[in-house]
Tab-separated table of C-alpha atoms in Angstrom:
chain	number	residue	atom	x	y	z
A	1	UNK	CA	77.130	20.956	128.536
A	2	UNK	CA	79.588	23.815	129.109
A	3	UNK	CA	82.660	24.130	126.929
A	4	UNK	CA	85.611	22.762	128.947
A	5	UNK	CA	87.876	25.565	127.741
A	6	UNK	CA	85.441	28.451	127.991
A	7	UNK	CA	85.719	30.992	130.757
A	8	UNK	CA	82.606	33.089	130.259
A	9	UNK	CA	81.845	36.252	132.141
A	10	UNK	CA	79.949	34.961	135.125
A	11	UNK	CA	77.651	37.380	137.002
A	12	UNK	CA	79.154	38.516	140.281
A	13	UNK	CA	77.391	39.484	143.470
A	14	UNK	CA	74.444	41.834	142.999
A	15	UNK	CA	75.455	45.481	142.830
A	16	UNK	CA	72.978	46.241	145.585
A	17	UNK	CA	75.123	44.208	147.964
A	18	UNK	CA	77.852	46.843	147.783
A	19	UNK	CA	81.524	45.950	148.043
A	20	UNK	CA	81.995	42.183	148.340
A	21	UNK	CA	83.427	40.740	151.529
A	22	UNK	CA	85.372	38.257	149.400
A	23	UNK	CA	86.391	38.907	145.787
A	24	UNK	CA	88.267	36.163	143.915
A	25	UNK	CA	89.753	37.084	140.537
A	26	UNK	CA	91.660	34.946	138.027
A	27	UNK	CA	92.600	32.415	140.743
A	28	UNK	CA	94.936	29.673	139.580
A	29	UNK	CA	96.235	26.869	141.802
A	30	UNK	CA	98.578	23.926	141.448
A	31	UNK	CA	99.488	20.747	143.278
A	32	UNK	CA	103.000	20.111	142.053
A	33	UNK	CA	102.753	20.018	138.245
A	34	UNK	CA	98.992	19.555	138.324
A	35	UNK	CA	97.189	22.805	137.373
A	36	UNK	CA	93.823	22.508	139.170
A	37	UNK	CA	92.235	25.988	139.085
A	38	UNK	CA	92.204	27.898	135.827
A	39	UNK	CA	91.163	31.505	136.487
A	40	UNK	CA	88.387	31.192	139.071
A	41	UNK	CA	86.262	34.342	139.503
A	42	UNK	CA	83.480	34.979	142.032
A	43	UNK	CA	82.272	37.314	144.785
A	44	UNK	CA	80.653	36.790	148.166
A	45	UNK	CA	78.791	39.742	149.661
A	46	UNK	CA	78.651	40.393	153.421
A	47	UNK	CA	75.998	38.265	155.095
A	48	UNK	CA	75.477	35.950	152.121
A	49	UNK	CA	75.429	32.180	152.033
A	50	UNK	CA	76.977	31.145	148.704
A	51	UNK	CA	77.597	27.629	147.464
A	52	UNK	CA	80.159	26.177	145.094
A	53	UNK	CA	78.480	23.343	143.187
A	54	UNK	CA	80.167	20.912	140.815
A	55	UNK	CA	81.173	17.351	140.167
A	56	UNK	CA	83.882	15.569	142.132
A	57	UNK	CA	87.258	16.875	141.056
A	58	UNK	CA	85.876	20.132	139.656
A	59	UNK	CA	88.069	22.263	141.954
A	60	UNK	CA	85.632	23.229	144.697
A	61	UNK	CA	87.699	22.117	147.683
A	62	UNK	CA	90.882	23.456	146.086
A	63	UNK	CA	89.160	26.833	145.857
A	64	UNK	CA	88.531	26.834	149.633
A	65	UNK	CA	92.099	25.701	150.315
A	66	UNK	CA	93.417	28.438	148.053
A	67	UNK	CA	91.434	31.076	149.943
A	68	UNK	CA	92.985	29.756	153.178
A	69	UNK	CA	96.467	29.673	151.634
A	70	UNK	CA	97.051	25.940	152.167
A	71	UNK	CA	97.775	24.949	148.560
A	72	UNK	CA	101.437	24.741	147.473
A	73	UNK	CA	101.089	27.368	144.745
A	74	UNK	CA	98.407	29.907	143.870
A	75	UNK	CA	98.275	32.986	141.678
A	76	UNK	CA	95.651	35.651	141.042
A	77	UNK	CA	93.792	37.847	143.493
A	78	UNK	CA	91.830	37.043	146.646
A	79	UNK	CA	90.571	40.206	148.312
A	80	UNK	CA	89.040	39.909	151.803
A	81	UNK	CA	87.536	43.079	153.277
A	82	UNK	CA	89.432	44.990	150.607
A	83	UNK	CA	92.814	43.453	151.483
A	84	UNK	CA	94.848	41.273	149.134
A	85	UNK	CA	95.589	37.898	150.742
A	86	UNK	CA	97.278	35.862	147.986
A	87	UNK	CA	100.741	36.634	149.334
A	88	UNK	CA	99.880	35.818	152.952
A	89	UNK	CA	100.578	32.648	154.916
A	90	UNK	CA	97.592	30.625	156.118
A	91	UNK	CA	97.969	31.691	159.759
A	92	UNK	CA	97.902	35.358	158.712
A	93	UNK	CA	94.808	34.721	156.618
A	94	UNK	CA	93.037	33.045	159.556
A	95	UNK	CA	93.811	36.044	161.762
A	96	UNK	CA	92.110	38.359	159.278
A	97	UNK	CA	88.823	36.612	160.114
A	98	UNK	CA	88.468	33.633	157.743
A	99	UNK	CA	87.851	30.157	159.153
A	100	UNK	CA	87.854	26.847	157.327
A	101	UNK	CA	85.973	23.707	158.327
A	102	UNK	CA	87.511	20.959	156.158
A	103	UNK	CA	85.646	17.935	154.920
A	104	UNK	CA	87.693	15.633	157.130
A	105	UNK	CA	86.747	17.805	160.145
A	106	UNK	CA	90.150	17.571	161.891
A	107	UNK	CA	88.894	16.423	165.289
A	108	UNK	CA	91.775	15.469	167.619
A	109	UNK	CA	91.413	11.954	169.070
A	110	UNK	CA	93.612	12.800	172.066
A	111	UNK	CA	91.332	15.655	173.175
A	112	UNK	CA	87.825	15.586	174.598
A	113	UNK	CA	84.963	17.661	173.183
A	114	UNK	CA	85.622	20.732	175.353
A	115	UNK	CA	89.388	20.634	174.628
A	116	UNK	CA	88.714	20.345	170.880
A	117	UNK	CA	86.276	23.231	171.115
A	118	UNK	CA	88.762	25.490	172.930
A	119	UNK	CA	91.728	24.666	170.718
A	120	UNK	CA	91.696	27.412	168.055
A	121	UNK	CA	92.709	30.905	169.224
A	122	UNK	CA	90.345	33.834	168.987
A	123	UNK	CA	91.408	36.022	166.064
A	124	UNK	CA	89.061	38.960	166.574
A	125	UNK	CA	86.110	40.121	168.680
A	126	UNK	CA	82.632	38.811	168.015
A	127	UNK	CA	83.109	35.044	168.250
A	128	UNK	CA	80.406	32.947	169.872
A	129	UNK	CA	80.791	32.018	173.519
A	130	UNK	CA	80.923	28.377	174.525
A	131	UNK	CA	77.402	28.722	175.939
A	132	UNK	CA	76.142	30.084	172.603
A	133	UNK	CA	77.750	27.126	170.839
A	134	UNK	CA	75.997	24.752	173.255
A	135	UNK	CA	72.719	26.505	172.440
A	136	UNK	CA	73.346	25.849	168.715
A	137	UNK	CA	74.489	22.252	169.323
A	138	UNK	CA	72.956	20.834	172.547
A	139	UNK	CA	74.481	17.435	171.782
A	140	UNK	CA	77.969	18.835	172.426
A	141	UNK	CA	77.120	19.980	175.935
A	142	UNK	CA	76.026	16.445	176.793
A	143	UNK	CA	79.308	14.998	175.480
A	144	UNK	CA	81.880	17.477	176.856
A	145	UNK	CA	84.065	14.826	178.479
A	146	UNK	CA	83.908	12.397	175.538
A	147	UNK	CA	86.901	11.772	173.303
A	148	UNK	CA	86.415	13.808	170.124
A	149	UNK	CA	86.592	10.863	167.763
A	150	UNK	CA	84.120	8.839	169.853
A	151	UNK	CA	81.335	11.153	168.722
A	152	UNK	CA	78.953	10.241	165.913
A	153	UNK	CA	79.649	11.697	162.475
A	154	UNK	CA	76.952	14.320	162.990
A	155	UNK	CA	78.308	15.304	166.401
A	156	UNK	CA	81.837	15.573	164.997
A	157	UNK	CA	80.528	17.906	162.298
A	158	UNK	CA	78.819	20.040	164.944
A	159	UNK	CA	82.073	20.139	166.919
A	160	UNK	CA	84.076	21.138	163.833
A	161	UNK	CA	81.674	23.986	163.060
A	162	UNK	CA	81.365	25.055	166.696
A	163	UNK	CA	85.122	25.228	167.031
A	164	UNK	CA	85.515	27.841	164.296
A	165	UNK	CA	82.600	29.918	165.629
A	166	UNK	CA	84.630	30.702	168.756
A	167	UNK	CA	87.398	32.365	166.743
A	168	UNK	CA	85.581	35.556	165.782
A	169	UNK	CA	85.944	34.806	162.077
A	170	UNK	CA	83.189	36.404	159.989
A	171	UNK	CA	83.740	34.384	156.794
A	172	UNK	CA	83.184	30.652	157.275
A	173	UNK	CA	84.385	28.179	154.630
A	174	UNK	CA	82.434	24.914	155.021
A	175	UNK	CA	83.507	21.942	152.944
A	176	UNK	CA	80.819	19.281	152.450
A	177	UNK	CA	79.271	19.749	155.921
A	178	UNK	CA	76.402	17.299	155.262
A	179	UNK	CA	78.351	14.467	153.628
A	180	UNK	CA	77.473	11.069	155.067
A	181	UNK	CA	75.082	12.463	157.686
A	182	UNK	CA	71.588	11.236	158.508
A	183	UNK	CA	68.725	13.383	157.143
A	184	UNK	CA	67.757	14.642	160.608
A	185	UNK	CA	71.343	15.879	161.189
A	186	UNK	CA	71.420	17.460	157.727
A	187	UNK	CA	68.312	19.412	158.691
A	188	UNK	CA	69.968	20.529	161.921
A	189	UNK	CA	73.055	21.719	159.995
A	190	UNK	CA	70.764	23.629	157.648
A	191	UNK	CA	68.999	25.326	160.565
A	192	UNK	CA	72.359	26.201	162.041
A	193	UNK	CA	73.544	27.815	158.816
A	194	UNK	CA	70.330	29.853	158.757
A	195	UNK	CA	70.904	31.035	162.325
A	196	UNK	CA	74.509	31.934	161.627
A	197	UNK	CA	73.450	33.999	158.637
A	198	UNK	CA	70.860	35.820	160.779
A	199	UNK	CA	73.697	36.651	163.215
A	200	UNK	CA	75.762	38.275	160.453
A	201	UNK	CA	78.100	35.481	159.450
A	202	UNK	CA	79.063	35.105	155.776
A	203	UNK	CA	79.341	31.512	154.558
A	204	UNK	CA	80.971	29.968	151.500
A	205	UNK	CA	79.806	26.392	151.242
A	206	UNK	CA	81.059	23.509	149.116
A	207	UNK	CA	78.193	21.091	148.703
A	208	UNK	CA	77.475	18.050	146.559
A	209	UNK	CA	73.838	17.944	147.628
A	210	UNK	CA	72.304	20.823	145.692
A	211	UNK	CA	68.871	20.060	147.168
A	212	UNK	CA	70.322	20.876	150.579
A	213	UNK	CA	72.173	23.857	149.161
A	214	UNK	CA	68.888	25.222	147.830
A	215	UNK	CA	67.488	25.358	151.372
A	216	UNK	CA	70.299	27.537	152.764
A	217	UNK	CA	72.010	29.540	149.990
A	218	UNK	CA	71.365	32.901	148.352
A	219	UNK	CA	73.369	32.085	145.221
A	220	UNK	CA	75.159	29.161	143.616
A	221	UNK	CA	78.361	29.209	141.581
A	222	UNK	CA	78.930	26.201	139.342
A	223	UNK	CA	82.546	25.009	139.143
A	224	UNK	CA	83.638	22.824	136.223
A	225	UNK	CA	87.198	21.837	135.239
A	226	UNK	CA	88.717	24.413	137.573
A	227	UNK	CA	86.596	27.350	136.392
A	228	UNK	CA	83.407	29.070	137.524
A	229	UNK	CA	81.108	28.549	134.539
A	230	UNK	CA	77.785	29.858	135.851
A	231	UNK	CA	76.040	31.672	138.685
A	232	UNK	CA	72.461	30.853	139.571
A	233	UNK	CA	70.489	32.897	142.133
A	234	UNK	CA	68.605	30.592	144.479
A	235	UNK	CA	65.275	32.116	143.401
A	236	UNK	CA	66.027	30.957	139.827
A	237	UNK	CA	67.144	27.454	140.721
A	238	UNK	CA	63.931	25.720	139.661
A	239	UNK	CA	64.014	27.432	136.254
A	240	UNK	CA	67.602	26.270	135.754
A	241	UNK	CA	67.231	22.735	137.029
A	242	UNK	CA	67.903	21.042	133.687
A	243	UNK	CA	71.061	23.083	133.194
A	244	UNK	CA	72.174	22.233	136.713
A	245	UNK	CA	71.561	18.524	136.068
A	246	UNK	CA	73.756	18.814	132.989
A	247	UNK	CA	76.535	20.535	134.917
A	248	UNK	CA	76.459	18.083	137.812
A	249	UNK	CA	75.737	14.945	135.831
A	250	UNK	CA	72.823	13.938	138.077
């Protein structure tokens, strides 16, 4: 098991990837007096799918919230496309081209599917059209007039992902997108992530299900006690399975 107080040098993105799209350095975050992140370090290269793996309470979701600027206090460095974002408000960060799909999905009960889909503003060119989103998620097209919260859990997840694809954001932060979903829907989400990667999107994914993560990700960072303690390339996942079991307690 990793030392709770160690903060070893964790390998960053491969040098061949060039300058990272996202570079997080010595990131600390607090909720009130509770110090949750303790010097998080990692990179995400353009076009990568990268996962944050770890036990419940390890700091994975707080890392995504810190990147989006929605934690009460954060310190350190978060560089996106070479620009420091730690001092920016969350709306400014979103307009740089980062979109967050939270675990609770944030579907508005008072709006139908189309209204939910059209709600976020476009922040830059290159977002998917509504027709392209329907192509990714045919279920949504069939349910356009339905109240957002009347959808199944899988359909709500599709709507939550589709909504951020309209914005033009190039870095997508997905928090537990497969949690509680039927296996057939999990497979559909996996295919969608693969298609988005092929279209040039960069994805940072928080995922409890490392077996699913292994089907979509290029690399995995392990988060433990508010620190990144390891990085495992997907090609080396099988060789590191025992270590991963120890980290995750599974």
